[in-house]
Amino acid sequence: MTAFIEISSVAGALFLPAGLARPATVTESQWADHRLLTRTAEEFAGLDADGAVEAVAAARRLRARADAAEARAVARLAVVRGKDASVAKEVALEARISETAAATRIARGTDLVHRMPLLLAAMDAGDIEGYPAGQILEATAMLDNSQARQVDDLLAAKLASGRLQFTDPYSLVRATRRLVENVDPDGQTTRARKARAGRKVVLSPQDNGMATLSADLPAEVAASAYARVDAMARRLRNNGDHRTLEQLRADVYAALLLGQDPGAGAPRAAAVVFLHMPITTALTISDSGCELAGYGPLPAAIAREIMTNPHSMIRKVLTDPASGAVRDLGRTRRRPSAFLRDFVTARDRECAAPGCHRPAHRCDYDHLHEWGELGVTADHNGGAKCERDHYRKDQPGWTLTHEPASGTSSITTPTGRTYTKTLQPITEPAPSTPDIPRQRCRERDTATTEPPF
């Protein structure tokens, strides 16, 4: 008896003998996404909010799969043509991009195929597009192929466990940097020193009579400089200046460089940056777990240099060895004390809202359960929220939750979609050791036999 298999598409269904039917190369969900491309302008105009957001999600998945297909194609072309310099030119003409951009895509595709195949598989699944995948690749660029594949495996394991989500590409890149540090700790310090030796200032012309002045600086220097410019700009705005905050930052930045008075003095706290470091690293017992707030991981040697700077201030933060989380602390008045704000800043490190990474020292203290509804001012009822997300939680249709103990936050949009993030601990939880039964200890103490050595 011959078995038949149904082969269907939007055009209809066809039944073929099982021996002639090829396995389906497109899943039902992939086909549903592909139908997005056949929608007319009139169909898009009739979508409700939920349908419009789902169309955005389908477009993202299609772009991710297209980026994966292009990566495989350009990687194959590079293999077929070898190191022929004309490969980038041909890709540039066909993709309608610059030759420099084409060379970047060829390098990205080659790395995805040969160095990080699991990341490429995530693109095939529609989970991540080519641009954020390229940022992850950049974080592993200094590793050899075997080390890059090890990072690929570890990153995939974190995503599979739910400790990381594809919805937050910034956290993926930051987690990748930590994994690179773990896989190649010695090389991390060497590369950091080399990068610091290459610090520079670049002037890039832009359109409409504008230009960008940028500087590659050590992370703690850049963070401190930005904090000072930001504080001076906010002080001008609070004093009645009608320029936008972005305009004020740019004008203060230019005035300082030109030696002019920007119109406000920066308070001493304006140039404070937060560096988190395990005590074992500070004592040179280990070389891991250092993170600069708002930036990400730093090599231990560089972090110790910052710590030993005579202008640095050291504070002790106690963490739970079982989870790596900052331990609890409480207060009862409405406005948080300076100590409580510092504690929440050290614990949360950044805005608690998913998708936002503004450093906690530039955020508000947010009562999770409102003070007016008998919520206490305490660390377990408070979290760091940037000004925008602080106000957003009170907007109709938006729900933001935060669990300080676990570092897990979620946000639900007006269309009912929920996104979560979990703050990764700076110090990895200590491995548990089994307790030794007391009875066995007593028996060992009272034994009369000779020890086996």
XYZ file of C-alpha atoms in Angstrom:
453
model
C 0.000 0.000 0.000
C 1.462 3.383 -1.056
C 1.523 6.213 1.489
C 0.786 9.721 0.266
C 1.949 13.015 1.751
C 0.098 16.307 1.394
C 2.163 19.170 -0.081
C 0.278 22.430 0.347
C 0.774 26.125 -0.290
C -1.349 29.206 -0.718
C -2.225 27.938 -4.206
C -3.736 24.674 -2.923
C -2.811 21.112 -1.954
C -1.131 18.249 -3.834
C -0.816 14.635 -2.681
C 2.382 12.818 -3.689
C 3.728 9.333 -2.917
C 5.946 9.388 0.166
C 8.980 8.361 -1.872
C 8.643 11.358 -4.177
C 7.807 13.999 -1.612
C 10.755 15.988 -0.303
C 10.794 17.045 3.368
C 9.251 20.455 3.889
C 11.852 23.206 3.913
C 9.455 25.864 5.182
C 7.572 25.478 8.456
C 4.014 26.619 8.962
C 5.127 29.611 11.053
C 7.730 30.591 8.431
C 5.083 30.449 5.724
C 2.774 32.621 7.846
C 5.573 35.184 8.152
C 6.204 35.037 4.410
C 2.587 35.971 3.732
C 3.388 39.374 5.213
C 5.120 40.190 1.929
C 1.904 39.627 -0.042
C -0.209 42.051 1.975
C -1.459 45.117 0.183
C -1.404 48.689 1.451
C -5.166 48.424 2.001
C -4.675 45.353 4.217
C -2.053 47.154 6.291
C -4.395 50.129 6.635
C -7.021 47.821 8.176
C -4.782 46.321 10.872
C -5.566 46.888 14.534
C -2.805 47.556 17.083
C -2.182 43.879 17.776
C -2.042 43.059 14.083
C 0.370 45.915 13.410
C 2.762 44.770 16.159
C 2.593 41.187 14.890
C 3.464 42.491 11.409
C 6.510 44.208 12.910
C 7.512 40.899 14.557
C 7.043 39.005 11.276
C 9.158 41.589 9.419
C 11.912 41.163 12.021
C 11.871 37.378 11.624
C 11.988 37.701 7.825
C 14.955 40.085 8.002
C 16.772 37.720 10.355
C 16.277 34.757 8.025
C 17.288 36.851 5.001
C 20.427 37.997 6.830
C 21.251 34.351 7.613
C 20.759 33.358 3.968
C 22.974 36.217 2.803
C 25.639 35.268 5.350
C 25.789 31.727 3.976
C 25.812 32.993 0.385
C 28.678 35.470 0.811
C 30.663 32.979 2.912
C 30.281 30.411 0.141
C 31.282 32.966 -2.500
C 34.418 33.754 -0.504
C 35.288 30.029 -0.448
C 34.652 29.555 -4.171
C 36.603 32.642 -5.207
C 39.272 32.406 -2.503
C 40.959 35.648 -1.506
C 40.018 37.382 -4.745
C 39.709 41.087 -3.976
C 36.878 41.364 -6.501
C 34.508 39.403 -4.259
C 33.640 42.484 -2.203
C 33.167 44.497 -5.393
C 30.738 41.990 -6.861
C 28.764 41.729 -3.614
C 28.678 45.528 -3.398
C 27.227 45.843 -6.913
C 24.601 43.176 -6.354
C 23.628 44.251 -2.828
C 23.758 47.942 -3.853
C 26.017 48.945 -0.998
C 29.540 50.323 -0.723
C 32.511 48.025 -1.219
C 33.541 48.627 2.396
C 30.094 47.577 3.636
C 30.235 44.510 1.377
C 33.608 43.485 2.827
C 32.087 43.798 6.309
C 29.180 41.540 5.358
C 31.529 38.944 3.856
C 33.618 38.898 7.023
C 30.457 38.646 9.143
C 29.053 35.796 7.059
C 32.347 33.893 7.159
C 32.576 34.254 10.943
C 28.976 33.136 11.429
C 29.441 30.021 9.307
C 32.825 28.951 10.659
C 33.073 30.460 14.157
C 29.557 30.892 15.604
C 27.157 28.447 13.896
C 24.695 28.481 16.821
C 24.308 32.237 16.507
C 23.665 31.712 12.792
C 21.029 29.101 13.669
C 19.300 31.703 15.863
C 19.172 33.986 12.820
C 17.625 31.113 10.820
C 14.974 30.840 13.529
C 14.192 34.552 13.214
C 15.404 35.372 16.731
C 18.155 37.888 15.922
C 18.993 40.032 12.893
C 22.334 40.497 11.222
C 23.237 43.839 12.806
C 23.094 42.754 16.495
C 24.653 39.428 15.504
C 27.504 41.433 14.004
C 27.986 43.267 17.300
C 28.284 39.908 19.076
C 30.851 38.825 16.492
C 32.843 42.013 17.089
C 33.073 41.121 20.777
C 34.687 37.804 19.813
C 36.877 39.126 16.988
C 40.099 38.762 18.993
C 39.547 35.060 19.748
C 40.760 32.141 17.675
C 38.186 29.845 16.048
C 38.056 27.285 18.862
C 37.608 29.978 21.508
C 34.892 31.676 19.439
C 33.002 28.383 19.139
C 33.306 27.944 22.901
C 31.733 31.384 23.429
C 29.052 30.414 20.897
C 28.213 27.286 22.928
C 28.145 29.155 26.260
C 25.981 31.950 24.871
C 23.515 29.461 23.406
C 23.343 27.665 26.766
C 22.526 30.922 28.575
C 19.773 31.688 26.054
C 18.356 28.181 26.336
C 18.270 28.429 30.138
C 16.332 31.706 30.013
C 19.087 33.710 31.734
C 19.332 35.828 28.565
C 16.703 36.866 26.029
C 16.978 37.788 22.364
C 14.683 40.757 23.070
C 17.620 42.698 24.537
C 20.565 42.707 22.091
C 22.570 45.074 24.307
C 22.562 42.515 27.120
C 23.582 39.815 24.645
C 26.654 41.815 23.623
C 27.517 42.573 27.245
C 27.123 38.902 28.206
C 29.342 37.954 25.263
C 32.072 40.264 26.564
C 31.931 38.486 29.917
C 32.169 35.107 28.210
C 35.158 36.303 26.171
C 36.806 37.374 29.415
C 36.173 33.933 30.926
C 37.381 32.034 27.864
C 40.515 34.145 27.364
C 41.240 36.091 30.577
C 44.917 36.711 29.837
C 44.296 38.040 26.351
C 41.550 40.368 27.618
C 43.984 42.459 29.654
C 46.516 42.611 26.830
C 43.884 43.751 24.359
C 42.530 46.346 26.772
C 45.974 47.868 27.226
C 46.532 47.901 23.476
C 43.161 49.583 22.927
C 43.942 52.243 25.547
C 47.236 52.956 23.820
C 45.236 53.615 20.632
C 43.026 56.350 22.113
C 42.261 59.114 19.621
C 39.936 61.946 18.607
C 38.119 61.794 15.253
C 36.330 64.575 13.313
C 33.711 63.181 10.906
C 31.940 65.601 8.496
C 28.141 65.266 8.359
C 25.390 66.765 6.195
C 23.736 70.169 6.629
C 26.799 71.953 7.967
C 27.273 69.589 10.907
C 30.128 67.359 12.054
C 30.728 64.711 14.730
C 33.649 65.046 17.124
C 34.296 61.747 18.895
C 37.030 60.337 21.085
C 38.109 56.795 21.863
C 38.921 56.926 25.583
C 39.308 54.525 28.511
C 35.824 53.541 29.605
C 36.011 55.104 33.081
C 37.348 58.387 31.659
C 34.593 58.592 29.032
C 31.877 57.720 31.581
C 33.156 60.336 34.021
C 33.410 63.003 31.295
C 29.854 62.293 30.118
C 28.565 62.412 33.693
C 30.096 65.870 34.159
C 28.692 67.216 30.867
C 25.260 65.741 31.648
C 25.160 67.244 35.163
C 26.135 70.691 33.885
C 23.501 70.509 31.143
C 20.782 69.486 33.611
C 21.733 72.298 35.965
C 21.362 74.829 33.131
C 17.952 73.404 32.231
C 16.798 73.471 35.858
C 17.845 77.119 36.018
C 15.424 77.984 33.219
C 17.447 77.452 30.021
C 15.032 76.726 27.149
C 17.368 74.580 25.064
C 16.678 70.840 24.946
C 18.793 68.576 27.103
C 20.543 67.183 24.012
C 21.356 70.711 22.811
C 22.633 71.660 26.254
C 24.940 68.638 26.419
C 26.375 69.467 22.990
C 26.836 73.156 23.854
C 28.418 72.416 27.250
C 30.742 69.881 25.605
C 31.862 72.402 22.975
C 32.253 75.246 25.486
C 34.457 73.158 27.762
C 36.705 72.130 24.862
C 36.983 75.736 23.678
C 37.902 76.936 27.156
C 34.713 78.936 27.508
C 32.411 79.122 30.550
C 29.358 76.951 29.839
C 27.395 78.897 32.442
C 27.309 76.419 35.325
C 29.715 74.715 37.663
C 29.513 70.979 37.927
C 28.974 69.554 41.413
C 31.617 67.133 42.598
C 29.260 64.173 42.353
C 28.750 64.866 38.653
C 31.924 63.030 37.708
C 31.274 59.884 39.742
C 31.272 56.538 37.970
C 30.521 53.181 39.568
C 32.906 50.257 39.265
C 31.809 46.906 40.700
C 34.570 44.532 41.762
C 34.576 41.327 43.837
C 36.814 41.492 46.894
C 38.744 38.463 45.597
C 39.607 40.404 42.449
C 40.552 43.503 44.430
C 42.970 41.332 46.421
C 44.345 39.755 43.197
C 43.072 36.326 44.246
C 40.998 36.119 41.049
C 40.676 38.060 37.801
C 36.963 38.111 37.042
C 33.706 39.870 37.832
C 34.634 43.549 37.256
C 32.016 45.778 35.625
C 31.764 49.505 34.950
C 28.162 50.707 35.340
C 26.685 51.756 31.994
C 29.534 50.124 30.041
C 30.024 46.482 30.926
C 32.896 44.146 31.893
C 36.432 45.462 32.421
C 39.654 43.428 32.699
C 40.646 42.909 36.319
C 44.054 44.570 35.899
C 42.457 47.734 34.503
C 39.805 47.738 37.258
C 42.478 47.474 39.953
C 44.296 50.438 38.417
C 41.098 52.481 38.681
C 40.532 51.296 42.260
C 44.026 52.291 43.375
C 43.742 55.782 41.883
C 44.196 58.226 44.820
C 40.931 59.974 43.865
C 38.867 56.763 43.957
C 36.412 56.123 46.785
C 35.809 52.532 47.913
C 32.529 51.262 49.375
C 31.691 47.783 50.586
C 28.643 45.996 49.135
C 27.676 42.631 50.646
C 26.331 39.959 48.301
C 24.698 36.586 48.815
C 27.288 33.902 47.968
C 24.529 31.524 46.885
C 23.021 33.810 44.243
C 25.437 36.689 43.737
C 22.642 39.170 44.538
C 23.166 42.256 46.691
C 21.764 41.655 50.199
C 18.645 43.332 51.579
C 18.315 46.688 53.351
C 15.253 48.735 54.413
C 14.110 52.282 55.223
C 10.707 53.711 56.200
C 10.542 57.387 55.081
C 9.133 58.500 51.693
C 12.264 60.068 50.220
C 15.114 57.566 50.086
C 18.187 58.427 52.092
C 21.480 58.896 50.301
C 22.584 55.520 51.636
C 19.441 53.793 50.312
C 19.850 55.413 46.898
C 23.467 54.264 46.798
C 22.404 50.759 47.796
C 19.762 50.539 45.037
C 22.286 51.960 42.580
C 24.825 49.290 43.509
C 22.217 46.512 43.383
C 20.344 47.371 40.155
C 23.283 48.920 38.225
C 20.923 50.127 35.462
C 17.290 51.059 34.802
C 15.113 48.101 35.743
C 12.875 48.401 32.664
C 13.536 45.788 29.954
C 15.302 47.299 26.965
C 16.764 50.235 28.914
C 20.366 50.335 30.100
C 20.713 53.833 31.554
C 23.132 53.581 34.509
C 21.326 53.465 37.852
C 23.145 56.518 39.223
C 21.350 58.571 36.545
C 17.938 57.063 37.356
C 15.125 57.821 39.824
C 14.314 55.774 42.907
C 10.924 54.256 42.026
C 8.491 52.965 44.665
C 7.338 49.614 43.274
C 4.270 49.752 45.510
C 3.327 53.433 45.605
C 3.967 55.387 48.801
C 0.436 56.788 48.639
C -0.885 53.218 48.670
C 1.002 52.349 51.885
C 4.185 51.327 50.073
C 7.307 51.678 52.225
C 10.549 53.379 51.221
C 12.808 50.357 51.327
C 15.196 48.514 49.099
C 12.721 45.636 48.653
C 10.074 48.156 47.480
C 12.351 50.274 45.313
C 14.128 50.051 42.019
C 16.110 52.204 39.630
C 13.987 53.662 36.814
C 15.043 56.239 34.251
C 12.796 59.286 34.042
C 11.048 58.062 30.905
C 10.217 54.580 32.251
C 9.311 56.031 35.656
C 6.509 57.986 33.990
C 5.649 55.251 31.503
C 4.518 52.814 34.196
C 1.596 55.140 34.986
C 0.487 55.436 31.348
C -2.684 53.552 30.302
C -2.009 50.047 29.049
C 1.570 49.797 30.339
C 2.596 47.503 33.201
C 6.115 47.408 34.615
C 7.139 44.976 37.343
C 10.441 44.486 39.114
C 11.590 41.864 41.615
C 14.657 43.261 43.399
C 15.537 39.937 45.015
C 15.938 38.095 41.706
C 16.789 41.064 39.489
C 13.973 40.081 37.113
C 11.856 42.778 35.464
C 9.027 42.673 32.954
C 7.127 45.158 30.847
C 3.703 44.588 29.263
C 2.721 46.805 26.337
C -0.770 48.086 25.457
C -1.093 45.250 22.916
C -0.607 42.665 25.669
C 2.927 41.559 24.810
C 5.279 40.964 27.743
C 9.072 41.281 27.641
C 11.408 40.355 30.477
C 15.033 40.789 31.464
C 17.089 39.356 34.291
C 20.072 41.298 35.565
C 23.070 39.021 35.463
C 25.021 38.906 38.770
C 28.525 40.353 38.626
C 29.852 37.596 40.871
C 28.928 34.060 39.885
C 27.154 32.084 42.636
C 29.512 29.997 44.740
C 29.226 26.234 44.102
C 27.359 24.441 46.826
C 29.189 21.908 48.969
C 27.358 18.947 50.528
C 27.064 18.954 54.278
C 28.952 16.194 56.120
C 26.660 14.291 58.508
C 27.581 14.943 62.108
C 27.380 11.259 63.048
C 30.061 10.381 60.502
C 32.279 13.165 61.859
C 31.983 11.827 65.382
C 32.770 8.306 64.223
C 35.845 9.555 62.379
C 36.985 11.487 65.463
C 36.690 8.462 67.736
C 38.181 5.933 65.370
C 41.279 4.110 66.600
C 42.515 2.865 63.245
C 45.578 4.397 61.664
C 44.911 7.061 59.013
C 45.405 5.843 55.395
C 48.622 7.814 54.770
